[in-house]
Structures are given as C-alpha cells and as structure tokens.
Amino acid sequence: SQQGEEDPQALSIQEGENATMNCSYKTSINNLQWYRQNSGRGLVHLILIRSNEREKHSGRLRVTLDTSKKSSSLLITASRAADTASYFCATDGGQNFVFGPGTRLSVLP
Amino acid sequence: DGGITQSPKYLFRKEGQNVTLSCEQNLNHDAMYWYRQDPGQGLRLIYYSQIVNDFQKGDIAEGYSVSREKKESFPLTVTSAQKNPTAFYLCASSIPGGLFNQPQHFGDGTRLSIL
C-alpha cells in the first residue's frame, strides 16, 4: 500500500461550498506537500507543511498536519468551478518522494 | 517566463524501439525528477538527479535510463526492456535544500503510447 493515501477518492460539491480532502501516511516524515493537477496537465504545488508545523494557510487553502495520527487535511473554502482538479498529497517518508492516488474534486456551477 | 518544457506532448513507440522524452528547465534548479503516472494512480518516481553528471534510481527505474550532461536538461529514455511503457510521464525540478524538502515545479507531461 502507498505511503500517502487521499480520502475520499472523489468528491462533488456545489460552487461556494467548502471541500475537505484527507491524506494519511505510514512512516515518519520531514514534510508533506499538496499538489493540484488539472486534467492532462502537470502538477502545481499548493502548500508545503513541515513536520513541526500544525497548520498553514494560502489564500482559500488551509492545510493541517497531525503527526501523531499521521494525517493531513486540505480545506478549500468557497470553492469555484476552476478548483475542479485532482489533488495529491506527497510525503518524503521512506526512501523517496511518494504521491498518493489523489482525490478527484468536481465543483459544480 | 521560467518553467519546464517537456516534448513531445504525445509520443508513440513501436515494439522493440527505444524512445527519448525531453525535459528542459530554465529555472536554474539543481534537482530534476522523472515520474510516471498511470490512470487513477499517483506519481511514481523513476529517476532523479541532484547535480550535473549524477543521478539516482527511483522506485521504478527498470527499463528506463537518463542522463544529466547539462543543468538545464534531463532526458528520459524508455527502452525496449520496459514492457508496459504506456503512461503519462512528468518531469519536475526543484531548488536545493534537501532532495524532497522543496516544492517541485512540473512540466505538462508527455503521453506515451504503444503502436
């Protein structure tokens, strides 16, 4: 199984609602990163949170990290149709950089 | 504008053929990476390079080869030994400061298919 796994696999919400995605991992980490991928495109970095941090904000994005539970969450507030994409968490636990399978977010107008 | 350029966008490979995917960056980044993405899955690391003339195998290096002769360029060759090469290939780069401790900047990928 993967080092990082996002939950849920897919999420559909209405424009204006908040979207929450979770990431669980297995081994100790130095940092955890969240990325967005639009269909057929490369990944775009959203937020990097280090193991000694608990929460970070960037615009409408809020990321939390709970190292005792080995989990992180990404909250997108006031979602827009343009937020429709796949969202991945990535961790540096273990030997290499490992991406989870992602959460596919659909924001309906 | 600085960024990462991958070419071609689409590539087709015949049986027994080697193909090379190009990745060029003008971000002046030292570290570069190659990932493979299969449908519905996350990215898997193929190779990475921290400096010129040095590179390391990732989790799925078998059937692939790379070179790093210039800081700006990190081409990936998919050899005939890679029996299931159909996938979306992504190249990335990052600044120094710990190999996986910095944000990675990605190109827009190359989609490789078998003829």
mmCIF file with all atom_site columns, N, CA, C and O in Angstrom, chain A residues 4-11 13 19-23 33-38 43-47 60-61 63 74-77 79-90 99-107, chain B residues 37 41-43:
data_model
loop_
_atom_site.group_PDB
_atom_site.id
_atom_site.type_symbol
_atom_site.label_atom_id
_atom_site.label_alt_id
_atom_site.label_comp_id
_atom_site.label_asym_id
_atom_site.label_entity_id
_atom_site.label_seq_id
_atom_site.pdbx_PDB_ins_code
_atom_site.Cartn_x
_atom_site.Cartn_y
_atom_site.Cartn_z
_atom_site.occupancy
_atom_site.B_iso_or_equiv
_atom_site.pdbx_formal_charge
_atom_site.auth_seq_id
_atom_site.auth_comp_id
_atom_site.auth_asym_id
_atom_site.auth_atom_id
_atom_site.pdbx_PDB_model_num
ATOM 1   N N  . GLY A 1 4   ? 1.316   7.573  1.083   1.00 0.00 ? 4   GLY A N  1
ATOM 2   C CA . GLY A 1 4   ? 0.296   8.581  1.261   1.00 0.00 ? 4   GLY A CA 1
ATOM 3   C C  . GLY A 1 4   ? -0.959  8.165  0.524   1.00 0.00 ? 4   GLY A C  1
ATOM 4   O O  . GLY A 1 4   ? -0.903  7.762  -0.627  1.00 0.00 ? 4   GLY A O  1
ATOM 5   N N  . GLU A 1 5   ? -2.099  8.259  1.188   1.00 0.00 ? 5   GLU A N  1
ATOM 6   C CA . GLU A 1 5   ? -3.358  7.933  0.522   1.00 0.00 ? 5   GLU A CA 1
ATOM 7   C C  . GLU A 1 5   ? -4.371  8.998  0.835   1.00 0.00 ? 5   GLU A C  1
ATOM 8   O O  . GLU A 1 5   ? -4.593  9.339  2.006   1.00 0.00 ? 5   GLU A O  1
ATOM 9   N N  . GLU A 1 6   ? -5.011  9.513  -0.219  1.00 0.00 ? 6   GLU A N  1
ATOM 10  C CA . GLU A 1 6   ? -6.001  10.551 -0.040  1.00 0.00 ? 6   GLU A CA 1
ATOM 11  C C  . GLU A 1 6   ? -7.396  9.939  0.128   1.00 0.00 ? 6   GLU A C  1
ATOM 12  O O  . GLU A 1 6   ? -7.692  8.859  -0.381  1.00 0.00 ? 6   GLU A O  1
ATOM 13  N N  . ASP A 1 7   ? -8.215  10.679 0.798   1.00 0.00 ? 7   ASP A N  1
ATOM 14  C CA . ASP A 1 7   ? -9.596  10.254 1.041   1.00 0.00 ? 7   ASP A CA 1
ATOM 15  C C  . ASP A 1 7   ? -10.468 11.498 1.054   1.00 0.00 ? 7   ASP A C  1
ATOM 16  O O  . ASP A 1 7   ? -10.106 12.491 1.686   1.00 0.00 ? 7   ASP A O  1
ATOM 17  N N  . PRO A 1 8   ? -11.598 11.528 0.340   1.00 0.00 ? 8   PRO A N  1
ATOM 18  C CA . PRO A 1 8   ? -12.143 10.443 -0.480  1.00 0.00 ? 8   PRO A CA 1
ATOM 19  C C  . PRO A 1 8   ? -11.441 10.341 -1.826  1.00 0.00 ? 8   PRO A C  1
ATOM 20  O O  . PRO A 1 8   ? -10.632 11.196 -2.172  1.00 0.00 ? 8   PRO A O  1
ATOM 21  N N  . GLN A 1 9   ? -11.742 9.322  -2.591  1.00 0.00 ? 9   GLN A N  1
ATOM 22  C CA . GLN A 1 9   ? -11.180 9.198  -3.939  1.00 0.00 ? 9   GLN A CA 1
ATOM 23  C C  . GLN A 1 9   ? -11.801 10.224 -4.869  1.00 0.00 ? 9   GLN A C  1
ATOM 24  O O  . GLN A 1 9   ? -11.153 10.720 -5.784  1.00 0.00 ? 9   GLN A O  1
ATOM 25  N N  . ALA A 1 10  ? -13.073 10.535 -4.664  1.00 0.00 ? 10  ALA A N  1
ATOM 26  C CA . ALA A 1 10  ? -13.759 11.520 -5.499  1.00 0.00 ? 10  ALA A CA 1
ATOM 27  C C  . ALA A 1 10  ? -14.723 12.312 -4.631  1.00 0.00 ? 10  ALA A C  1
ATOM 28  O O  . ALA A 1 10  ? -15.276 11.788 -3.653  1.00 0.00 ? 10  ALA A O  1
ATOM 29  N N  . LEU A 1 11  ? -14.927 13.567 -4.998  1.00 0.00 ? 11  LEU A N  1
ATOM 30  C CA . LEU A 1 11  ? -15.757 14.472 -4.214  1.00 0.00 ? 11  LEU A CA 1
ATOM 31  C C  . LEU A 1 11  ? -16.443 15.448 -5.166  1.00 0.00 ? 11  LEU A C  1
ATOM 32  O O  . LEU A 1 11  ? -15.778 16.073 -5.992  1.00 0.00 ? 11  LEU A O  1
ATOM 33  N N  . ILE A 1 13  ? -19.067 18.776 -5.199  1.00 0.00 ? 13  ILE A N  1
ATOM 34  C CA . ILE A 1 13  ? -19.697 19.794 -4.370  1.00 0.00 ? 13  ILE A CA 1
ATOM 35  C C  . ILE A 1 13  ? -20.232 20.898 -5.269  1.00 0.00 ? 13  ILE A C  1
ATOM 36  O O  . ILE A 1 13  ? -19.885 20.985 -6.454  1.00 0.00 ? 13  ILE A O  1
ATOM 37  N N  . ALA A 1 19  ? -14.549 22.329 0.468   1.00 0.00 ? 19  ALA A N  1
ATOM 38  C CA . ALA A 1 19  ? -14.129 20.963 0.137   1.00 0.00 ? 19  ALA A CA 1
ATOM 39  C C  . ALA A 1 19  ? -13.005 20.560 1.078   1.00 0.00 ? 19  ALA A C  1
ATOM 40  O O  . ALA A 1 19  ? -12.036 21.315 1.251   1.00 0.00 ? 19  ALA A O  1
ATOM 41  N N  . THR A 1 20  ? -13.123 19.383 1.652   1.00 0.00 ? 20  THR A N  1
ATOM 42  C CA . THR A 1 20  ? -12.082 18.876 2.546   1.00 0.00 ? 20  THR A CA 1
ATOM 43  C C  . THR A 1 20  ? -11.582 17.535 2.042   1.00 0.00 ? 20  THR A C  1
ATOM 44  O O  . THR A 1 20  ? -12.368 16.632 1.757   1.00 0.00 ? 20  THR A O  1
ATOM 45  N N  . MET A 1 21  ? -10.272 17.430 1.915   1.00 0.00 ? 21  MET A N  1
ATOM 46  C CA . MET A 1 21  ? -9.625  16.183 1.498   1.00 0.00 ? 21  MET A CA 1
ATOM 47  C C  . MET A 1 21  ? -8.617  15.786 2.562   1.00 0.00 ? 21  MET A C  1
ATOM 48  O O  . MET A 1 21  ? -7.997  16.655 3.175   1.00 0.00 ? 21  MET A O  1
ATOM 49  N N  . ASN A 1 22  ? -8.486  14.499 2.769   1.00 0.00 ? 22  ASN A N  1
ATOM 50  C CA . ASN A 1 22  ? -7.598  13.995 3.798   1.00 0.00 ? 22  ASN A CA 1
ATOM 51  C C  . ASN A 1 22  ? -6.497  13.144 3.195   1.00 0.00 ? 22  ASN A C  1
ATOM 52  O O  . ASN A 1 22  ? -6.660  12.546 2.129   1.00 0.00 ? 22  ASN A O  1
ATOM 53  N N  . CYS A 1 23  ? -5.384  13.110 3.905   1.00 0.00 ? 23  CYS A N  1
ATOM 54  C CA . CYS A 1 23  ? -4.240  12.318 3.469   1.00 0.00 ? 23  CYS A CA 1
ATOM 55  C C  . CYS A 1 23  ? -3.698  11.571 4.678   1.00 0.00 ? 23  CYS A C  1
ATOM 56  O O  . CYS A 1 23  ? -3.465  12.183 5.728   1.00 0.00 ? 23  CYS A O  1
ATOM 57  N N  . GLN A 1 33  ? 3.486   17.661 1.256   1.00 0.00 ? 33  GLN A N  1
ATOM 58  C CA . GLN A 1 33  ? 3.136   18.676 0.258   1.00 0.00 ? 33  GLN A CA 1
ATOM 59  C C  . GLN A 1 33  ? 1.811   18.311 -0.402  1.00 0.00 ? 33  GLN A C  1
ATOM 60  O O  . GLN A 1 33  ? 1.481   17.139 -0.571  1.00 0.00 ? 33  GLN A O  1
ATOM 61  N N  . TRP A 1 34  ? 1.062   19.330 -0.784  1.00 0.00 ? 34  TRP A N  1
ATOM 62  C CA . TRP A 1 34  ? -0.169  19.160 -1.548  1.00 0.00 ? 34  TRP A CA 1
ATOM 63  C C  . TRP A 1 34  ? 0.016   19.773 -2.931  1.00 0.00 ? 34  TRP A C  1
ATOM 64  O O  . TRP A 1 34  ? 0.582   20.867 -3.070  1.00 0.00 ? 34  TRP A O  1
ATOM 65  N N  . TYR A 1 35  ? -0.492  19.038 -3.940  1.00 0.00 ? 35  TYR A N  1
ATOM 66  C CA . TYR A 1 35  ? -0.415  19.473 -5.322  1.00 0.00 ? 35  TYR A CA 1
ATOM 67  C C  . TYR A 1 35  ? -1.783  19.364 -5.971  1.00 0.00 ? 35  TYR A C  1
ATOM 68  O O  . TYR A 1 35  ? -2.624  18.542 -5.577  1.00 0.00 ? 35  TYR A O  1
ATOM 69  N N  . ARG A 1 36  ? -1.995  20.173 -7.008  1.00 0.00 ? 36  ARG A N  1
ATOM 70  C CA . ARG A 1 36  ? -3.209  20.101 -7.821  1.00 0.00 ? 36  ARG A CA 1
ATOM 71  C C  . ARG A 1 36  ? -2.813  19.728 -9.253  1.00 0.00 ? 36  ARG A C  1
ATOM 72  O O  . ARG A 1 36  ? -1.776  20.154 -9.758  1.00 0.00 ? 36  ARG A O  1
ATOM 73  N N  . GLN A 1 37  ? -3.673  18.933 -9.903  1.00 0.00 ? 37  GLN A N  1
ATOM 74  C CA . GLN A 1 37  ? -3.448  18.570 -11.291 1.00 0.00 ? 37  GLN A CA 1
ATOM 75  C C  . GLN A 1 37  ? -4.742  18.728 -12.067 1.00 0.00 ? 37  GLN A C  1
ATOM 76  O O  . GLN A 1 37  ? -5.732  18.045 -11.784 1.00 0.00 ? 37  GLN A O  1
ATOM 77  N N  . ASN A 1 38  ? -4.726  19.621 -13.032 1.00 0.00 ? 38  ASN A N  1
ATOM 78  C CA . ASN A 1 38  ? -5.835  19.721 -13.960 1.00 0.00 ? 38  ASN A CA 1
ATOM 79  C C  . ASN A 1 38  ? -5.685  18.618 -15.010 1.00 0.00 ? 38  ASN A C  1
ATOM 80  O O  . ASN A 1 38  ? -4.578  18.181 -15.312 1.00 0.00 ? 38  ASN A O  1
ATOM 81  N N  . LEU A 1 43  ? 1.538   18.850 -12.530 1.00 0.00 ? 43  LEU A N  1
ATOM 82  C CA . LEU A 1 43  ? 1.094   19.188 -11.181 1.00 0.00 ? 43  LEU A CA 1
ATOM 83  C C  . LEU A 1 43  ? 1.529   20.598 -10.822 1.00 0.00 ? 43  LEU A C  1
ATOM 84  O O  . LEU A 1 43  ? 2.573   21.077 -11.259 1.00 0.00 ? 43  LEU A O  1
ATOM 85  N N  . VAL A 1 44  ? 0.708   21.228 -9.999  1.00 0.00 ? 44  VAL A N  1
ATOM 86  C CA . VAL A 1 44  ? 1.015   22.568 -9.498  1.00 0.00 ? 44  VAL A CA 1
ATOM 87  C C  . VAL A 1 44  ? 1.117   22.494 -7.983  1.00 0.00 ? 44  VAL A C  1
ATOM 88  O O  . VAL A 1 44  ? 0.214   21.975 -7.316  1.00 0.00 ? 44  VAL A O  1
ATOM 89  N N  . HIS A 1 45  ? 2.225   22.998 -7.439  1.00 0.00 ? 45  HIS A N  1
ATOM 90  C CA . HIS A 1 45  ? 2.435   22.958 -5.996  1.00 0.00 ? 45  HIS A CA 1
ATOM 91  C C  . HIS A 1 45  ? 1.486   23.931 -5.293  1.00 0.00 ? 45  HIS A C  1
ATOM 92  O O  . HIS A 1 45  ? 1.328   25.081 -5.710  1.00 0.00 ? 45  HIS A O  1
ATOM 93  N N  . LEU A 1 46  ? 0.860   23.459 -4.210  1.00 0.00 ? 46  LEU A N  1
ATOM 94  C CA . LEU A 1 46  ? -0.060  24.296 -3.443  1.00 0.00 ? 46  LEU A CA 1
ATOM 95  C C  . LEU A 1 46  ? 0.566   24.740 -2.120  1.00 0.00 ? 46  LEU A C  1
ATOM 96  O O  . LEU A 1 46  ? 0.696   25.923 -1.859  1.00 0.00 ? 46  LEU A O  1
ATOM 97  N N  . ILE A 1 47  ? 0.889   23.790 -1.271  1.00 0.00 ? 47  ILE A N  1
ATOM 98  C CA . ILE A 1 47  ? 1.382   24.106 0.066   1.00 0.00 ? 47  ILE A CA 1
ATOM 99  C C  . ILE A 1 47  ? 2.359   23.019 0.516   1.00 0.00 ? 47  ILE A C  1
ATOM 100 O O  . ILE A 1 47  ? 2.145   21.840 0.263   1.00 0.00 ? 47  ILE A O  1
ATOM 101 N N  . ARG A 1 60  ? -7.364  30.722 -0.206  1.00 0.00 ? 60  ARG A N  1
ATOM 102 C CA . ARG A 1 60  ? -8.530  29.945 0.215   1.00 0.00 ? 60  ARG A CA 1
ATOM 103 C C  . ARG A 1 60  ? -8.167  28.527 0.682   1.00 0.00 ? 60  ARG A C  1
ATOM 104 O O  . ARG A 1 60  ? -9.045  27.726 0.952   1.00 0.00 ? 60  ARG A O  1
ATOM 105 N N  . LEU A 1 61  ? -6.897  28.244 0.743   1.00 0.00 ? 61  LEU A N  1
ATOM 106 C CA . LEU A 1 61  ? -6.435  26.908 1.141   1.00 0.00 ? 61  LEU A CA 1
ATOM 107 C C  . LEU A 1 61  ? -5.967  26.909 2.591   1.00 0.00 ? 61  LEU A C  1
ATOM 108 O O  . LEU A 1 61  ? -5.298  27.831 3.038   1.00 0.00 ? 61  LEU A O  1
ATOM 109 N N  . VAL A 1 63  ? -4.203  23.978 5.228   1.00 0.00 ? 63  VAL A N  1
ATOM 110 C CA . VAL A 1 63  ? -3.671  22.629 5.408   1.00 0.00 ? 63  VAL A CA 1
ATOM 111 C C  . VAL A 1 63  ? -3.351  22.421 6.877   1.00 0.00 ? 63  VAL A C  1
ATOM 112 O O  . VAL A 1 63  ? -2.771  23.297 7.520   1.00 0.00 ? 63  VAL A O  1
ATOM 113 N N  . LEU A 1 74  ? -6.599  18.984 3.619   1.00 0.00 ? 74  LEU A N  1
ATOM 114 C CA . LEU A 1 74  ? -6.598  20.182 2.771   1.00 0.00 ? 74  LEU A CA 1
ATOM 115 C C  . LEU A 1 74  ? -8.023  20.682 2.699   1.00 0.00 ? 74  LEU A C  1
ATOM 116 O O  . LEU A 1 74  ? -8.924  19.940 2.285   1.00 0.00 ? 74  LEU A O  1
ATOM 117 N N  . LEU A 1 75  ? -8.226  21.913 3.099   1.00 0.00 ? 75  LEU A N  1
ATOM 118 C CA . LEU A 1 75  ? -9.543  22.544 3.033   1.00 0.00 ? 75  LEU A CA 1
ATOM 119 C C  . LEU A 1 75  ? -9.502  23.650 1.987   1.00 0.00 ? 75  LEU A C  1
ATOM 120 O O  . LEU A 1 75  ? -8.618  24.510 2.018   1.00 0.00 ? 75  LEU A O  1
ATOM 121 N N  . ILE A 1 76  ? -10.440 23.596 1.057   1.00 0.00 ? 76  ILE A N  1
ATOM 122 C CA . ILE A 1 76  ? -10.613 24.668 0.073   1.00 0.00 ? 76  ILE A CA 1
ATOM 123 C C  . ILE A 1 76  ? -11.924 25.353 0.417   1.00 0.00 ? 76  ILE A C  1
ATOM 124 O O  . ILE A 1 76  ? -12.992 24.730 0.381   1.00 0.00 ? 76  ILE A O  1
ATOM 125 N N  . THR A 1 77  ? -11.856 26.621 0.756   1.00 0.00 ? 77  THR A N  1
ATOM 126 C CA . THR A 1 77  ? -13.073 27.340 1.126   1.00 0.00 ? 77  THR A CA 1
ATOM 127 C C  . THR A 1 77  ? -13.663 28.045 -0.091  1.00 0.00 ? 77  THR A C  1
ATOM 128 O O  . THR A 1 77  ? -12.956 28.382 -1.044  1.00 0.00 ? 77  THR A O  1
ATOM 129 N N  . SER A 1 79  ? -15.463 27.236 -2.735  1.00 0.00 ? 79  SER A N  1
ATOM 130 C CA . SER A 1 79  ? -14.946 26.624 -3.954  1.00 0.00 ? 79  SER A CA 1
ATOM 131 C C  . SER A 1 79  ? -15.525 27.270 -5.210  1.00 0.00 ? 79  SER A C  1
ATOM 132 O O  . SER A 1 79  ? -16.635 27.810 -5.213  1.00 0.00 ? 79  SER A O  1
ATOM 133 N N  . ARG A 1 80  ? -14.735 27.162 -6.277  1.00 0.00 ? 80  ARG A N  1
ATOM 134 C CA . ARG A 1 80  ? -15.113 27.704 -7.578  1.00 0.00 ? 80  ARG A CA 1
ATOM 135 C C  . ARG A 1 80  ? -15.021 26.584 -8.612  1.00 0.00 ? 80  ARG A C  1
ATOM 136 O O  . ARG A 1 80  ? -14.322 25.596 -8.407  1.00 0.00 ? 80  ARG A O  1
ATOM 137 N N  . ALA A 1 81  ? -15.678 26.762 -9.730  1.00 0.00 ? 81  ALA A N  1
ATOM 138 C CA . ALA A 1 81  ? -15.610 25.759 -10.792 1.00 0.00 ? 81  ALA A CA 1
ATOM 139 C C  . ALA A 1 81  ? -14.166 25.515 -11.216 1.00 0.00 ? 81  ALA A C  1
ATOM 140 O O  . ALA A 1 81  ? -13.788 24.397 -11.568 1.00 0.00 ? 81  ALA A O  1
ATOM 141 N N  . ALA A 1 82  ? -13.340 26.552 -11.146 1.00 0.00 ? 82  ALA A N  1
ATOM 142 C CA . ALA A 1 82  ? -11.931 26.421 -11.541 1.00 0.00 ? 82  ALA A CA 1
ATOM 143 C C  . ALA A 1 82  ? -11.124 25.551 -10.583 1.00 0.00 ? 82  ALA A C  1
ATOM 144 O O  . ALA A 1 82  ? -9.991  25.165 -10.899 1.00 0.00 ? 82  ALA A O  1
ATOM 145 N N  . ASP A 1 83  ? -11.690 25.229 -9.422  1.00 0.00 ? 83  ASP A N  1
ATOM 146 C CA . ASP A 1 83  ? -10.998 24.341 -8.476  1.00 0.00 ? 83  ASP A CA 1
ATOM 147 C C  . ASP A 1 83  ? -11.148 22.871 -8.880  1.00 0.00 ? 83  ASP A C  1
ATOM 148 O O  . ASP A 1 83  ? -10.536 21.994 -8.257  1.00 0.00 ? 83  ASP A O  1
ATOM 149 N N  . THR A 1 84  ? -11.974 22.599 -9.884  1.00 0.00 ? 84  THR A N  1
ATOM 150 C CA . THR A 1 84  ? -12.137 21.219 -10.360 1.00 0.00 ? 84  THR A CA 1
ATOM 151 C C  . THR A 1 84  ? -10.800 20.684 -10.842 1.00 0.00 ? 84  THR A C  1
ATOM 152 O O  . THR A 1 84  ? -10.187 21.229 -11.762 1.00 0.00 ? 84  THR A O  1
ATOM 153 N N  . ALA A 1 85  ? -10.321 19.618 -10.195 1.00 0.00 ? 85  ALA A N  1
ATOM 154 C CA . ALA A 1 85  ? -8.997  19.067 -10.476 1.00 0.00 ? 85  ALA A CA 1
ATOM 155 C C  . ALA A 1 85  ? -8.796  17.845 -9.587  1.00 0.00 ? 85  ALA A C  1
ATOM 156 O O  . ALA A 1 85  ? -9.655  17.516 -8.767  1.00 0.00 ? 85  ALA A O  1
ATOM 157 N N  . SER A 1 86  ? -7.661  17.193 -9.756  1.00 0.00 ? 86  SER A N  1
ATOM 158 C CA . SER A 1 86  ? -7.240  16.147 -8.825  1.00 0.00 ? 86  SER A CA 1
ATOM 159 C C  . SER A 1 86  ? -6.227  16.737 -7.864  1.00 0.00 ? 86  SER A C  1
ATOM 160 O O  . SER A 1 86  ? -5.383  17.551 -8.262  1.00 0.00 ? 86  SER A O  1
ATOM 161 N N  . TYR A 1 87  ? -6.331  16.319 -6.604  1.00 0.00 ? 87  TYR A N  1
ATOM 162 C CA . TYR A 1 87  ? -5.458  16.856 -5.569  1.00 0.00 ? 87  TYR A CA 1
ATOM 163 C C  . TYR A 1 87  ? -4.666  15.699 -4.961  1.00 0.00 ? 87  TYR A C  1
ATOM 164 O O  . TYR A 1 87  ? -5.230  14.657 -4.613  1.00 0.00 ? 87  TYR A O  1
ATOM 165 N N  . PHE A 1 88  ? -3.360  15.899 -4.856  1.00 0.00 ? 88  PHE A N  1
ATOM 166 C CA . PHE A 1 88  ? -2.458  14.857 -4.375  1.00 0.00 ? 88  PHE A CA 1
ATOM 167 C C  . PHE A 1 88  ? -1.677  15.342 -3.161  1.00 0.00 ? 88  PHE A C  1
ATOM 168 O O  . PHE A 1 88  ? -1.254  16.501 -3.114  1.00 0.00 ? 88  PHE A O  1
ATOM 169 N N  . CYS A 1 89  ? -1.488  14.436 -2.208  1.00 0.00 ? 89  CYS A N  1
ATOM 170 C CA . CYS A 1 89  ? -0.523  14.713 -1.154  1.00 0.00 ? 89  CYS A CA 1
ATOM 171 C C  . CYS A 1 89  ? 0.745   13.918 -1.471  1.00 0.00 ? 89  CYS A C  1
ATOM 172 O O  . CYS A 1 89  ? 0.696   12.866 -2.120  1.00 0.00 ? 89  CYS A O  1
ATOM 173 N N  . ALA A 1 90  ? 1.868   14.430 -1.034  1.00 0.00 ? 90  ALA A N  1
ATOM 174 C CA . ALA A 1 90  ? 3.154   13.777 -1.271  1.00 0.00 ? 90  ALA A CA 1
ATOM 175 C C  . ALA A 1 90  ? 3.997   13.907 -0.018  1.00 0.00 ? 90  ALA A C  1
ATOM 176 O O  . ALA A 1 90  ? 4.025   14.970 0.621   1.00 0.00 ? 90  ALA A O  1
ATOM 177 N N  . PHE A 1 99  ? 3.784   9.984  -3.862  1.00 0.00 ? 99  PHE A N  1
ATOM 178 C CA . PHE A 1 99  ? 2.488   10.619 -4.066  1.00 0.00 ? 99  PHE A CA 1
ATOM 179 C C  . PHE A 1 99  ? 1.374   9.600  -3.829  1.00 0.00 ? 99  PHE A C  1
ATOM 180 O O  . PHE A 1 99  ? 1.492   8.434  -4.206  1.00 0.00 ? 99  PHE A O  1
ATOM 181 N N  . GLY A 1 100 ? 0.287   10.068 -3.240  1.00 0.00 ? 100 GLY A N  1
ATOM 182 C CA . GLY A 1 100 ? -0.892  9.234  -3.126  1.00 0.00 ? 100 GLY A CA 1
ATOM 183 C C  . GLY A 1 100 ? -1.647  9.207  -4.439  1.00 0.00 ? 100 GLY A C  1
ATOM 184 O O  . GLY A 1 100 ? -1.299  9.902  -5.388  1.00 0.00 ? 100 GLY A O  1
ATOM 185 N N  . PRO A 1 101 ? -2.727  8.397  -4.529  1.00 0.00 ? 101 PRO A N  1
ATOM 186 C CA . PRO A 1 101 ? -3.508  8.274  -5.763  1.00 0.00 ? 101 PRO A CA 1
ATOM 187 C C  . PRO A 1 101 ? -4.404  9.466  -6.041  1.00 0.00 ? 101 PRO A C  1
ATOM 188 O O  . PRO A 1 101 ? -4.958  9.575  -7.139  1.00 0.00 ? 101 PRO A O  1
ATOM 189 N N  . GLY A 1 102 ? -4.588  10.361 -5.079  1.00 0.00 ? 102 GLY A N  1
ATOM 190 C CA . GLY A 1 102 ? -5.300  11.596 -5.345  1.00 0.00 ? 102 GLY A CA 1
ATOM 191 C C  . GLY A 1 102 ? -6.776  11.568 -5.029  1.00 0.00 ? 102 GLY A C  1
ATOM 192 O O  . GLY A 1 102 ? -7.405  10.513 -4.925  1.00 0.00 ? 102 GLY A O  1
ATOM 193 N N  . THR A 1 103 ? -7.327  12.763 -4.838  1.00 0.00 ? 103 THR A N  1
ATOM 194 C CA . THR A 1 103 ? -8.770  12.983 -4.717  1.00 0.00 ? 103 THR A CA 1
ATOM 195 C C  . THR A 1 103 ? -9.213  13.790 -5.921  1.00 0.00 ? 103 THR A C  1
ATOM 196 O O  . THR A 1 103 ? -8.659  14.843 -6.216  1.00 0.00 ? 103 THR A O  1
ATOM 197 N N  . ARG A 1 104 ? -10.220 13.266 -6.605  1.00 0.00 ? 104 ARG A N  1
ATOM 198 C CA . ARG A 1 104 ? -10.749 13.973 -7.775  1.00 0.00 ? 104 ARG A CA 1
ATOM 199 C C  . ARG A 1 104 ? -11.903 14.851 -7.331  1.00 0.00 ? 104 ARG A C  1
ATOM 200 O O  . ARG A 1 104 ? -12.950 14.350 -6.904  1.00 0.00 ? 104 ARG A O  1
ATOM 201 N N  . LEU A 1 105 ? -11.711 16.169 -7.399  1.00 0.00 ? 105 LEU A N  1
ATOM 202 C CA . LEU A 1 105 ? -12.720 17.130 -6.947  1.00 0.00 ? 105 LEU A CA 1
ATOM 203 C C  . LEU A 1 105 ? -13.464 17.707 -8.146  1.00 0.00 ? 105 LEU A C  1
ATOM 204 O O  . LEU A 1 105 ? -12.841 18.177 -9.102  1.00 0.00 ? 105 LEU A O  1
ATOM 205 N N  . SER A 1 106 ? -14.777 17.666 -8.069  1.00 0.00 ? 106 SER A N  1
ATOM 206 C CA . SER A 1 106 ? -15.618 18.303 -9.081  1.00 0.00 ? 106 SER A CA 1
ATOM 207 C C  . SER A 1 106 ? -16.434 19.381 -8.396  1.00 0.00 ? 106 SER A C  1
ATOM 208 O O  . SER A 1 106 ? -17.161 19.094 -7.436  1.00 0.00 ? 106 SER A O  1
ATOM 209 N N  . VAL A 1 107 ? -16.322 20.608 -8.884  1.00 0.00 ? 107 VAL A N  1
ATOM 210 C CA . VAL A 1 107 ? -17.091 21.721 -8.342  1.00 0.00 ? 107 VAL A CA 1
ATOM 211 C C  . VAL A 1 107 ? -18.127 22.098 -9.390  1.00 0.00 ? 107 VAL A C  1
ATOM 212 O O  . VAL A 1 107 ? -17.794 22.547 -10.493 1.00 0.00 ? 107 VAL A O  1
ATOM 213 N N  . GLN B 2 37  ? 2.935   8.383  -14.380 1.00 0.00 ? 37  GLN B N  1
ATOM 214 C CA . GLN B 2 37  ? 1.577   8.390  -13.828 1.00 0.00 ? 37  GLN B CA 1
ATOM 215 C C  . GLN B 2 37  ? 0.702   7.482  -14.675 1.00 0.00 ? 37  GLN B C  1
ATOM 216 O O  . GLN B 2 37  ? 0.572   7.675  -15.885 1.00 0.00 ? 37  GLN B O  1
ATOM 217 N N  . GLN B 2 41  ? -3.898  6.577  -10.634 1.00 0.00 ? 41  GLN B N  1
ATOM 218 C CA . GLN B 2 41  ? -2.843  6.352  -9.643  1.00 0.00 ? 41  GLN B CA 1
ATOM 219 C C  . GLN B 2 41  ? -2.039  7.618  -9.412  1.00 0.00 ? 41  GLN B C  1
ATOM 220 O O  . GLN B 2 41  ? -2.091  8.571  -10.183 1.00 0.00 ? 41  GLN B O  1
ATOM 221 N N  . GLY B 2 42  ? -1.296  7.595  -8.316  1.00 0.00 ? 42  GLY B N  1
ATOM 222 C CA . GLY B 2 42  ? -0.396  8.702  -8.045  1.00 0.00 ? 42  GLY B CA 1
ATOM 223 C C  . GLY B 2 42  ? 0.854   8.592  -8.894  1.00 0.00 ? 42  GLY B C  1
ATOM 224 O O  . GLY B 2 42  ? 0.992   7.699  -9.727  1.00 0.00 ? 42  GLY B O  1
ATOM 225 N N  . LEU B 2 43  ? 1.764   9.527  -8.688  1.00 0.00 ? 43  LEU B N  1
ATOM 226 C CA . LEU B 2 43  ? 3.015   9.522  -9.435  1.00 0.00 ? 43  LEU B CA 1
ATOM 227 C C  . LEU B 2 43  ? 4.002   8.559  -8.799  1.00 0.00 ? 43  LEU B C  1
ATOM 228 O O  . LEU B 2 43  ? 4.076   8.456  -7.573  1.00 0.00 ? 43  LEU B O  1
#
